[in-house]
Short mmCIF file of C-alpha atoms and ligand atoms in Angstrom, two decimals:
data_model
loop_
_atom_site.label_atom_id
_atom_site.label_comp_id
_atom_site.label_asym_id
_atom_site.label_seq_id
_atom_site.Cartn_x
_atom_site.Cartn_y
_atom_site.Cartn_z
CA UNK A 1 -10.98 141.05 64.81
CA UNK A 2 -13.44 141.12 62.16
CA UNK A 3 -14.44 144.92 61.22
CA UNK A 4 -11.19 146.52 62.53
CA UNK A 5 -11.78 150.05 62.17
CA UNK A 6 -9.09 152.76 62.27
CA UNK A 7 -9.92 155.18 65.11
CA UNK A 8 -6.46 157.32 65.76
CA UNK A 9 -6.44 157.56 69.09
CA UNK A 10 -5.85 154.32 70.05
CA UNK A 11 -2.86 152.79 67.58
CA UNK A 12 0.57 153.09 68.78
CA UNK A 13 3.53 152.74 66.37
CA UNK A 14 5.90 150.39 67.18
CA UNK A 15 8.87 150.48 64.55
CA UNK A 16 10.44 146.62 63.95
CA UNK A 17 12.88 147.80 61.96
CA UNK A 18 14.10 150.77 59.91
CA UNK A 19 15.41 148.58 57.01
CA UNK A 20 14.01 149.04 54.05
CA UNK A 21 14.76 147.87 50.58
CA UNK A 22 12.79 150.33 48.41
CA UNK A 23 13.75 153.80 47.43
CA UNK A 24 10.96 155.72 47.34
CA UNK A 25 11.31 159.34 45.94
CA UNK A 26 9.33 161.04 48.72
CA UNK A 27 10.69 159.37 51.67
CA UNK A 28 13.47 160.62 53.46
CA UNK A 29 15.07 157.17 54.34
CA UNK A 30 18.75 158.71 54.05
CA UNK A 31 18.51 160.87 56.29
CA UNK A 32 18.21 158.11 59.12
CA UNK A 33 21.31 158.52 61.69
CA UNK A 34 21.47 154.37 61.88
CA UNK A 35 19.36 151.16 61.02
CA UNK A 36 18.70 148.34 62.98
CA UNK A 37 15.74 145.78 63.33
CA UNK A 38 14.22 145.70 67.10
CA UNK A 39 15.57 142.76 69.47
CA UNK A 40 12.80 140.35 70.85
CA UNK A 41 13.78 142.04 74.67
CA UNK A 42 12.45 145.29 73.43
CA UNK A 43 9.20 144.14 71.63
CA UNK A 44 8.64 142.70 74.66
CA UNK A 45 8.93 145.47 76.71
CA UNK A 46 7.22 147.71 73.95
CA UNK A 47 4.44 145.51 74.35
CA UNK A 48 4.03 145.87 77.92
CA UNK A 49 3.94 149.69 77.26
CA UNK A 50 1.09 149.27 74.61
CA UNK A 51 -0.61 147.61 77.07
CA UNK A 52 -0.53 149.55 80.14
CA UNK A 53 -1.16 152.88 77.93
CA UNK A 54 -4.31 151.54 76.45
CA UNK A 55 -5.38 151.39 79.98
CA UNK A 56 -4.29 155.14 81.11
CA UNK A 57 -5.41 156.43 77.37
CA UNK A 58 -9.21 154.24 77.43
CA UNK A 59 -9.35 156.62 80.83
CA UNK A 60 -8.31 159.49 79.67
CA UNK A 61 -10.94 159.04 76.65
CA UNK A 62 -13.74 158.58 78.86
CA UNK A 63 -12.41 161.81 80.45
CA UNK A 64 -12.75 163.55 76.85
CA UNK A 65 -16.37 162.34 76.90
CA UNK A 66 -15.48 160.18 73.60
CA UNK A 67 -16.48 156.56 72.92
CA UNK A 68 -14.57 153.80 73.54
CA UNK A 69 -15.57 152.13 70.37
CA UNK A 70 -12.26 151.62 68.93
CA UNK A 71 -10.17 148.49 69.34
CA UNK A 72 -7.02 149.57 70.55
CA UNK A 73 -3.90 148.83 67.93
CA UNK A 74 -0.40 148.30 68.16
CA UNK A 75 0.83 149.45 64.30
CA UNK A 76 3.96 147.59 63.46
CA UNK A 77 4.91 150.45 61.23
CA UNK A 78 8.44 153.33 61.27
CA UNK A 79 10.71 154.09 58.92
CA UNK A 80 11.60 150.72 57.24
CA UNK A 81 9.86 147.86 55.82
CA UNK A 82 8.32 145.81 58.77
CA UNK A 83 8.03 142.23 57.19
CA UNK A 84 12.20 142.62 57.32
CA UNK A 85 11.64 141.77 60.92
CA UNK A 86 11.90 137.59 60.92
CA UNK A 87 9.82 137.89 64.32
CA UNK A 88 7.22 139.89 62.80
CA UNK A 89 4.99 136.68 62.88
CA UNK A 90 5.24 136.09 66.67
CA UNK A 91 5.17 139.59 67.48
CA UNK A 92 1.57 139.41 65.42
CA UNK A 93 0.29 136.59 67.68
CA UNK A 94 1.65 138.27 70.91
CA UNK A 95 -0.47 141.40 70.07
CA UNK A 96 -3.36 139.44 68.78
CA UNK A 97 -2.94 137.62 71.95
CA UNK A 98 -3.02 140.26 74.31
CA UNK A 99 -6.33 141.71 72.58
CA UNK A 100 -4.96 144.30 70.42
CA UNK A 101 -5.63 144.88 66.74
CA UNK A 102 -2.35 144.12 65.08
CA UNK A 103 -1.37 146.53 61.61
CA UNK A 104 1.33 145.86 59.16
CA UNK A 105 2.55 148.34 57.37
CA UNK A 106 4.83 147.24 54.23
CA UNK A 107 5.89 147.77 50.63
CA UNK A 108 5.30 144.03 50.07
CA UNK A 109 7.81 143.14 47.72
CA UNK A 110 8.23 140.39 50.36
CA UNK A 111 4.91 139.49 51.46
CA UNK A 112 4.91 136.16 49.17
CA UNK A 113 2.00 133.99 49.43
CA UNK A 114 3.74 131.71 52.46
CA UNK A 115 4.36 135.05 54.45
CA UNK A 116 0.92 136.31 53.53
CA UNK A 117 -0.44 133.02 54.61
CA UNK A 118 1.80 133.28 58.38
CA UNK A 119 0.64 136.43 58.84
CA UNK A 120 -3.20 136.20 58.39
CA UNK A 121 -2.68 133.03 60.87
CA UNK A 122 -0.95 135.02 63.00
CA UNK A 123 -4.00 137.00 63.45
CA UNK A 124 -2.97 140.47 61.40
CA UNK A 125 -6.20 142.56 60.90
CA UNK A 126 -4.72 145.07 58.52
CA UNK A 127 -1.76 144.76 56.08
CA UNK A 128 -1.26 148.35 54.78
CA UNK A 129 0.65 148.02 51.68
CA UNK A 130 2.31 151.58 50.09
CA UNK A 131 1.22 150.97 46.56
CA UNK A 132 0.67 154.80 45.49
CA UNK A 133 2.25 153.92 41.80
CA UNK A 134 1.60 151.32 39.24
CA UNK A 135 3.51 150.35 36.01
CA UNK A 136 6.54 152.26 35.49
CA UNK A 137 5.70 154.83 37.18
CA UNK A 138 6.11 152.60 40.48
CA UNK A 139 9.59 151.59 39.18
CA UNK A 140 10.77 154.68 39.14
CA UNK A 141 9.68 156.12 42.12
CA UNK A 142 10.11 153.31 44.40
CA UNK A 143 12.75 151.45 42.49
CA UNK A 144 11.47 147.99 43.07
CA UNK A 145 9.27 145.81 40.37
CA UNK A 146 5.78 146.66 39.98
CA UNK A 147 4.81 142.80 38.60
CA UNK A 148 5.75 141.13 42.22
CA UNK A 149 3.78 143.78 44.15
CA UNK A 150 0.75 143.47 42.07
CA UNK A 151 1.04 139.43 42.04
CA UNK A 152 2.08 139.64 46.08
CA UNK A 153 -1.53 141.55 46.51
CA UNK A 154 -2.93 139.51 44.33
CA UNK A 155 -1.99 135.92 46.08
CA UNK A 156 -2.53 137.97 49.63
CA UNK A 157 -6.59 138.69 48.07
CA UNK A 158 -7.12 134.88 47.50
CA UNK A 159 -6.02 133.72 51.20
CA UNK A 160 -8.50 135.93 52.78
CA UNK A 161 -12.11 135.84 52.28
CA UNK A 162 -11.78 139.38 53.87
CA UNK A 163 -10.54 142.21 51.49
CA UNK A 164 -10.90 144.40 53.97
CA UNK A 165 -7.35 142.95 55.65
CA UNK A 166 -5.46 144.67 52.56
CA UNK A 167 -5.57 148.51 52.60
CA UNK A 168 -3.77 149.83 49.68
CA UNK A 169 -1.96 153.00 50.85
CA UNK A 170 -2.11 155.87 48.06
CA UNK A 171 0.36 159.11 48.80
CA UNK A 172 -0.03 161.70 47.04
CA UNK A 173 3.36 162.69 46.29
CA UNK A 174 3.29 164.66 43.33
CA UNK A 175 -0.03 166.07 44.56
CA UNK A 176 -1.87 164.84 40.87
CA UNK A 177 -5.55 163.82 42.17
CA UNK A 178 -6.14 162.21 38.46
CA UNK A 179 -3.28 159.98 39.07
CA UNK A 180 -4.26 159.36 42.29
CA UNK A 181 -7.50 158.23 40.55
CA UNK A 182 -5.98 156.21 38.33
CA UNK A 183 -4.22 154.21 40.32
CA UNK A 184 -7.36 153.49 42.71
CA UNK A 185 -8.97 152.21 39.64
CA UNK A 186 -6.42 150.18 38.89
CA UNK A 187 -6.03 148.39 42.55
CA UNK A 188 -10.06 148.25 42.66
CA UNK A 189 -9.66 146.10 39.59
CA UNK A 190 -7.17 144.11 41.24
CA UNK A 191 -10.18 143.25 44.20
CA UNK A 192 -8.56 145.59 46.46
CA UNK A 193 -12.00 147.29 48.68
CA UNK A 194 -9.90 149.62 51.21
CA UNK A 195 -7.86 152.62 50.70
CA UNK A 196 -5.85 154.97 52.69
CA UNK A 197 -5.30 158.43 51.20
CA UNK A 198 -1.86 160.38 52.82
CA UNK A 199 -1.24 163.49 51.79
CA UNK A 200 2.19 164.37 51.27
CA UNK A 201 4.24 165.33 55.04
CA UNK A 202 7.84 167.13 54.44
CA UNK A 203 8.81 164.60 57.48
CA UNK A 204 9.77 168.07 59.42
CA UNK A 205 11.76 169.50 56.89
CA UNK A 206 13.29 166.47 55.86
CA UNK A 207 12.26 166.45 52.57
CA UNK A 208 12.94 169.79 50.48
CA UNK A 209 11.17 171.36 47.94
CA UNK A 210 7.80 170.18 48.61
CA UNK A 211 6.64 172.63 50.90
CA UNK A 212 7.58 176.25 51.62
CA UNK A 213 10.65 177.11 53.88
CA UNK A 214 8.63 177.51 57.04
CA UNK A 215 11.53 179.70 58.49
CA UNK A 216 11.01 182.84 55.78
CA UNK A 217 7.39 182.05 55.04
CA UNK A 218 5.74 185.62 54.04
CA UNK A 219 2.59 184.52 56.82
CA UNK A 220 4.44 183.18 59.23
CA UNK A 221 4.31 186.01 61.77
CA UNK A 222 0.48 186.51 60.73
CA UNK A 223 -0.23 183.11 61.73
CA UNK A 224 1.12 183.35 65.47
CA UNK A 225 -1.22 186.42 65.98
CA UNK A 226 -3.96 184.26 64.65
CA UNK A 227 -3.38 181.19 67.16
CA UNK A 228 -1.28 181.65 69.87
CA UNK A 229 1.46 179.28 71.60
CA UNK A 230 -0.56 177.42 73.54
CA UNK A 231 -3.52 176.53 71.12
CA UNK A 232 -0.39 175.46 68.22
CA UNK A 233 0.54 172.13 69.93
CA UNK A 234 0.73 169.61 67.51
CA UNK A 235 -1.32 166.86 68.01
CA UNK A 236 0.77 164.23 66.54
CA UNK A 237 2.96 162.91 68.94
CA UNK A 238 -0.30 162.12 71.37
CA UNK A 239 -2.34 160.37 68.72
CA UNK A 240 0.44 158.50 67.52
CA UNK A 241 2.96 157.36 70.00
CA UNK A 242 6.08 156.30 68.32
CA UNK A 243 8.64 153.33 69.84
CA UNK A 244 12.07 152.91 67.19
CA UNK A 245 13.85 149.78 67.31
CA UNK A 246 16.18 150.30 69.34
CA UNK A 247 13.21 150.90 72.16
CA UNK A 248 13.62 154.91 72.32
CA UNK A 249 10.33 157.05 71.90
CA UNK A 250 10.50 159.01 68.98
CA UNK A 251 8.58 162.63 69.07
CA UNK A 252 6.42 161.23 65.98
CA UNK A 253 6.35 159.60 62.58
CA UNK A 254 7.85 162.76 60.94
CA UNK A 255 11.41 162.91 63.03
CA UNK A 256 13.57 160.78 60.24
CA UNK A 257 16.89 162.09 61.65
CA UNK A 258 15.76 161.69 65.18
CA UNK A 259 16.77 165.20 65.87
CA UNK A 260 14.68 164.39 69.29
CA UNK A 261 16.42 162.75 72.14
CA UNK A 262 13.38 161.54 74.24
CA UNK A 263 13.88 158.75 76.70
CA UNK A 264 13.34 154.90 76.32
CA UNK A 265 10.54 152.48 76.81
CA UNK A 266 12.43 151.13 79.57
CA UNK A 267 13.02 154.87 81.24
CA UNK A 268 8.98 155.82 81.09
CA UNK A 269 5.44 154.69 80.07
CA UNK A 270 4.20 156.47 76.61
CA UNK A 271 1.58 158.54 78.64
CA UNK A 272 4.50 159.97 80.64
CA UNK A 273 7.02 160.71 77.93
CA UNK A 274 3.69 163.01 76.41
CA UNK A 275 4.76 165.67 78.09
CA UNK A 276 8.30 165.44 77.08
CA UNK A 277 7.06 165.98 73.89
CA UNK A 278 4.45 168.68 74.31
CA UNK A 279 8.17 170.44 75.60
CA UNK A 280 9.38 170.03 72.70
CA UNK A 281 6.51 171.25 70.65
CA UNK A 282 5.87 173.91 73.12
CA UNK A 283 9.48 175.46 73.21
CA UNK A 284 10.40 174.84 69.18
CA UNK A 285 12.99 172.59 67.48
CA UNK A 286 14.11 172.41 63.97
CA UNK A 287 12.19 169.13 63.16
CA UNK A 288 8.72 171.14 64.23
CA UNK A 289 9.57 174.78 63.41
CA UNK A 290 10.82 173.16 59.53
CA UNK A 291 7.50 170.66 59.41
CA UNK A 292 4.15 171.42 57.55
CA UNK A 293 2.09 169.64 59.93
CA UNK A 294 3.06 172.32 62.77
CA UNK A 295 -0.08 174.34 63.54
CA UNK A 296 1.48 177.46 62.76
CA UNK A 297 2.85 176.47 59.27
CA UNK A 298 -0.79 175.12 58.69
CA UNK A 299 -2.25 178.65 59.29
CA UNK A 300 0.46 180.45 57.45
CA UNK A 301 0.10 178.03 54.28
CA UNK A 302 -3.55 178.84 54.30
CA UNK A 303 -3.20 182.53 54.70
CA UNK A 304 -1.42 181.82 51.92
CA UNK A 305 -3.86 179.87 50.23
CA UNK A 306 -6.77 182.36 50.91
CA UNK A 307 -4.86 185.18 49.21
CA UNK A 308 -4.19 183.27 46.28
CA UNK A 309 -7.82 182.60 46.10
CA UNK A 310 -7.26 178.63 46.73
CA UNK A 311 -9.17 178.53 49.85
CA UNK A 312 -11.58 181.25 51.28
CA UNK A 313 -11.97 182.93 54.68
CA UNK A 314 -14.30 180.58 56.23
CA UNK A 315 -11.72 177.74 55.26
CA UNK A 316 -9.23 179.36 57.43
CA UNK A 317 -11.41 180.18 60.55
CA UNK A 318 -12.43 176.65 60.13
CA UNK A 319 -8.33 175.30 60.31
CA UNK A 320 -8.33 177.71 63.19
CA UNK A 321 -10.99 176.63 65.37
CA UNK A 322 -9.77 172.80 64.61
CA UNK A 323 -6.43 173.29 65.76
CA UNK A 324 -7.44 175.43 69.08
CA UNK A 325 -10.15 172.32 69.69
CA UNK A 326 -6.92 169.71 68.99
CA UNK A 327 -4.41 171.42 71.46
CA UNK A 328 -7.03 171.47 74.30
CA UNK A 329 -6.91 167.80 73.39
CA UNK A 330 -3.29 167.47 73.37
CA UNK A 331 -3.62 169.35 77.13
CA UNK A 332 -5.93 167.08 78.59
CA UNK A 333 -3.86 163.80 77.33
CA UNK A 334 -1.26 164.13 80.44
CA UNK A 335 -3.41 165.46 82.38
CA UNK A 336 -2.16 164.23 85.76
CA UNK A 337 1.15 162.63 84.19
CA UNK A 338 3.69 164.72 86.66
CA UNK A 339 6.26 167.18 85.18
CA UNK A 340 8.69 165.67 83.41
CA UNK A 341 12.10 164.73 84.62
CA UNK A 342 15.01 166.44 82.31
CA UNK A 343 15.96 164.51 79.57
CA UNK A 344 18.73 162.10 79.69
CA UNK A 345 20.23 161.57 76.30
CA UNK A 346 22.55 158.79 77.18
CA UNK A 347 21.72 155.36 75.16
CA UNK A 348 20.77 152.95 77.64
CA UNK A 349 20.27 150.21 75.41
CA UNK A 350 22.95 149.21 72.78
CA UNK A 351 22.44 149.77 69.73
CA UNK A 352 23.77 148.02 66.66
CA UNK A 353 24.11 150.52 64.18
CA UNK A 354 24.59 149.37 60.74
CA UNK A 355 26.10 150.70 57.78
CA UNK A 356 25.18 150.67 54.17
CA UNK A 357 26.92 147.21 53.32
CA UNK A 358 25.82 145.68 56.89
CA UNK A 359 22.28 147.00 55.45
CA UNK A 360 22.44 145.35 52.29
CA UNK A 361 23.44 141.85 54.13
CA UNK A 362 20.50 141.85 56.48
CA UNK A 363 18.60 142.02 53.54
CA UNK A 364 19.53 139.59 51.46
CA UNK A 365 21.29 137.21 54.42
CA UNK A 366 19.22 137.46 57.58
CA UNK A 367 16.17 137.88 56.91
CA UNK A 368 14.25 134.58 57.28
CA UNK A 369 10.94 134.84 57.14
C1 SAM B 1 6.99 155.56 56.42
S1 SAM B 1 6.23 154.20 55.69
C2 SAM B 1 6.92 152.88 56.57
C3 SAM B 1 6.31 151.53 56.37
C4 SAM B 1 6.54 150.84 55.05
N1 SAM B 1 7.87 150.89 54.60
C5 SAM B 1 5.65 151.43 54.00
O1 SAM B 1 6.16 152.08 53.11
O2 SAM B 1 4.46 151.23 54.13
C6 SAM B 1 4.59 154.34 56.29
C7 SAM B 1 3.69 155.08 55.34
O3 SAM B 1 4.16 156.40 55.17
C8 SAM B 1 4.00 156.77 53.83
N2 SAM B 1 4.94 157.83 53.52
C9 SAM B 1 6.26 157.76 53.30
N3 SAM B 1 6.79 158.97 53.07
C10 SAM B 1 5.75 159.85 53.14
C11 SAM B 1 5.63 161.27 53.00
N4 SAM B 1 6.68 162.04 52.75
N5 SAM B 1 4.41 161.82 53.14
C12 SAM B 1 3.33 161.06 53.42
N6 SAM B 1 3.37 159.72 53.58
C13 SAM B 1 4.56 159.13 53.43
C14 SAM B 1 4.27 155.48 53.08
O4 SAM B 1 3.66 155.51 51.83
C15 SAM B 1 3.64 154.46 53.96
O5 SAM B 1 2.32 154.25 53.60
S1 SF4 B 2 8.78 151.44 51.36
FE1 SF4 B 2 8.25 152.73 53.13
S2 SF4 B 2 10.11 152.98 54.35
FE2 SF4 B 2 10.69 152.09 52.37
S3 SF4 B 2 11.38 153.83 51.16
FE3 SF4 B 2 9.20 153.51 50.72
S4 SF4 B 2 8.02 154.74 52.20
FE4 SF4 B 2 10.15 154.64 52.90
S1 SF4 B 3 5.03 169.60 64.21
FE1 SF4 B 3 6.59 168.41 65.29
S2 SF4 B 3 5.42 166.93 66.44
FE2 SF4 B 3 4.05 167.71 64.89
S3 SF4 B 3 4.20 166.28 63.16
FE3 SF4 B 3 5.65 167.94 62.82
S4 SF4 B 3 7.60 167.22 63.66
FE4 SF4 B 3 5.96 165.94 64.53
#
């Protein structure tokens, strides 16, 4: 799919496994309840959800008066290191086969030329790699070696005649633009053409001391008399639908510990379990009321920002304005999805749970690729 473009509202993360063998200092890995890779019965069945929700969403986008310009994407992409998945080649050509863009998202260490090689001829259109370090500085914050990413996104370069199929993924965790800058020089050197800037999420909470403590923030009650409930619903968990590996919808990307017990692919289509999670938005939980992405913690960080002179007035009306526009968004995605049946928290699908040591051998023992 020459051109891929990202347009939001169509990807859906699917999560192959939550494996991972990096470290990374601003990723709350630990604080995952239990790791597992995703069984070919649920990628299939994922799958089949992808599909039938880019039917119901390409509706309800013509219902928003948008475009439907953008390809719709399945995002192999969660809280592990997706080329750990030995399928991860067929599950590329089953998505490229049922005309969806097909992401990877990886820290590469394993993406050798032959894997690079199996998954461009599987059809990927986008290998996001995490590279926001070089040098040393990438050893010690993602505790793997620097010299086999750089040569693995080297050798990936010279089996494309596309550059655009590597995006280089730059976080800013330590929130140092000249760094930033530095190492997008560095990768542009390299041949790399495509960056993705993140800024840095607390993964609701998750991770501490990086953002304020939401729950005695000095603007907190200021912000809810500046938006009220119902124009401060996140708009997360409808522009990025989230299936784990062991086939249960998580609430979004930024629920590490699964705190959220939603239902399973196998229970309800993604466009029903959206109101589920506007629930859970709506009526608070720790992972939301703790995260800096939740539209009240936005306002009350730029009250806080305006006072200090960081960011002025207009800024905030602006933040304001955006987020009342995105949760009459977030309404309108389920429109016509009925209520939501209570949630059932029993696991209907077995999952093998792994500990630290089974971890370590899936690594190094199982994972063909
Ligand atoms: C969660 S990772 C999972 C996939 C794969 N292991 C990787 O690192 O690309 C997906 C993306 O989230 C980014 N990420 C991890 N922790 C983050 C944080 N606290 N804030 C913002 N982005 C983060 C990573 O850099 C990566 O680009
Ligand atoms: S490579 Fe990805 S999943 Fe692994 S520790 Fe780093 S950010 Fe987390
Ligand atoms: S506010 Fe809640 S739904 Fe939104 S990103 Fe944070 S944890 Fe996810």
């Amino acid at each position: 799919m020459a051109g891929f473009e990202f347009k939001v509202h169509a990807i859906v993360d699917v999560e192959l496994t939550n494996l991972c063998g990096a470290n990374c200092s601003f990723c709350p890995r630990d604080a995952t309840p239990h790791l597992g890779v995703m069984r070919p019965e649920i990628f299939a069945k994922a799958l089949e959800r992808v599909i039938e929700y880019r039917r119901q969403r390409d509706f309800a986008i013509e219902l928003l008066g948008s475009p439907r310009t953008a390809p719709p994407a399945v995002s192999f992409c969660g809280l592990g290191d997706q080329v750990l998945n030995r399928h991860l080649t067929d599950y590329i050509a089953a998505a490229h086969d049922s005309d969806l863009g097909v992401v990877v998202n990886t820290n590469a260490q394993r993406l050798d030329r032959a894997h690079s090689q199996a998954l461009l001829d599987a059809g990927v259109d986008v290998v996001m790699v995490n590279g926001g370090e070089i040098g040393e500085r990438y050893e010690a914050v993602y505790e793997l070696p620097f010299e086999q990413l750089e040569r693995n996104v080297r050798d990936f370069l010279d089996l494309t005649p596309d550059p655009e199929r590597l995006c280089i993924t730059l976080v800013e965790h330590d929130r140092d633009p000249d760094r930033v800058a530095a190492v997008r020089a560095h990768w542009t050197a390299v041949g790399v053409r495509r960056f993705r800037h993140l800024t840095l999420i607390n993964r609701g909470g998750t991770l501490e001391h990086t953002h304020p403590d939401y729950a005695t923030h000095p603007h907190a009650a200021a912000a809810r008399r500046l938006l009220s409930a119902d124009d401060a619903l996140c708009a997360a968990p409808s522009l990025f639908p989230f299936i784990a590996y062991d086939g249960r919808y998580l609430l979004c990307g930024s629920d590490w510990t699964r705190a959220v017990v939603l239902p399973t692919i196998f229970d309800l289509s993604i466009h029903e379990v959206l109101r589920h999670k506007d629930d859970v938005v709506r009526n608070g939980c720790d992972v939301c009321d703790g995260c800096n992405h939740h539209p009240h913690n936005k306002v009350a960080d730029m009250i806080g920002a305006v006072e200090a002179g960081d960011a002025t007035p207009d800024d905030l009306e602006a933040l304001v304005d955006r987020l009342r526009r995105s949760s009459a968004f977030v309404r309108q995605s389920y429109d016509g999805v009925p209520p939501a049946p209570p949630i059932d928290g029993r696991r209907r699908i077995p999952v093998r749970v792994l500990d630290e040591s089974d971890a370590g051998c899936e690594r190094e023992t199982s994972v063909a690729m």
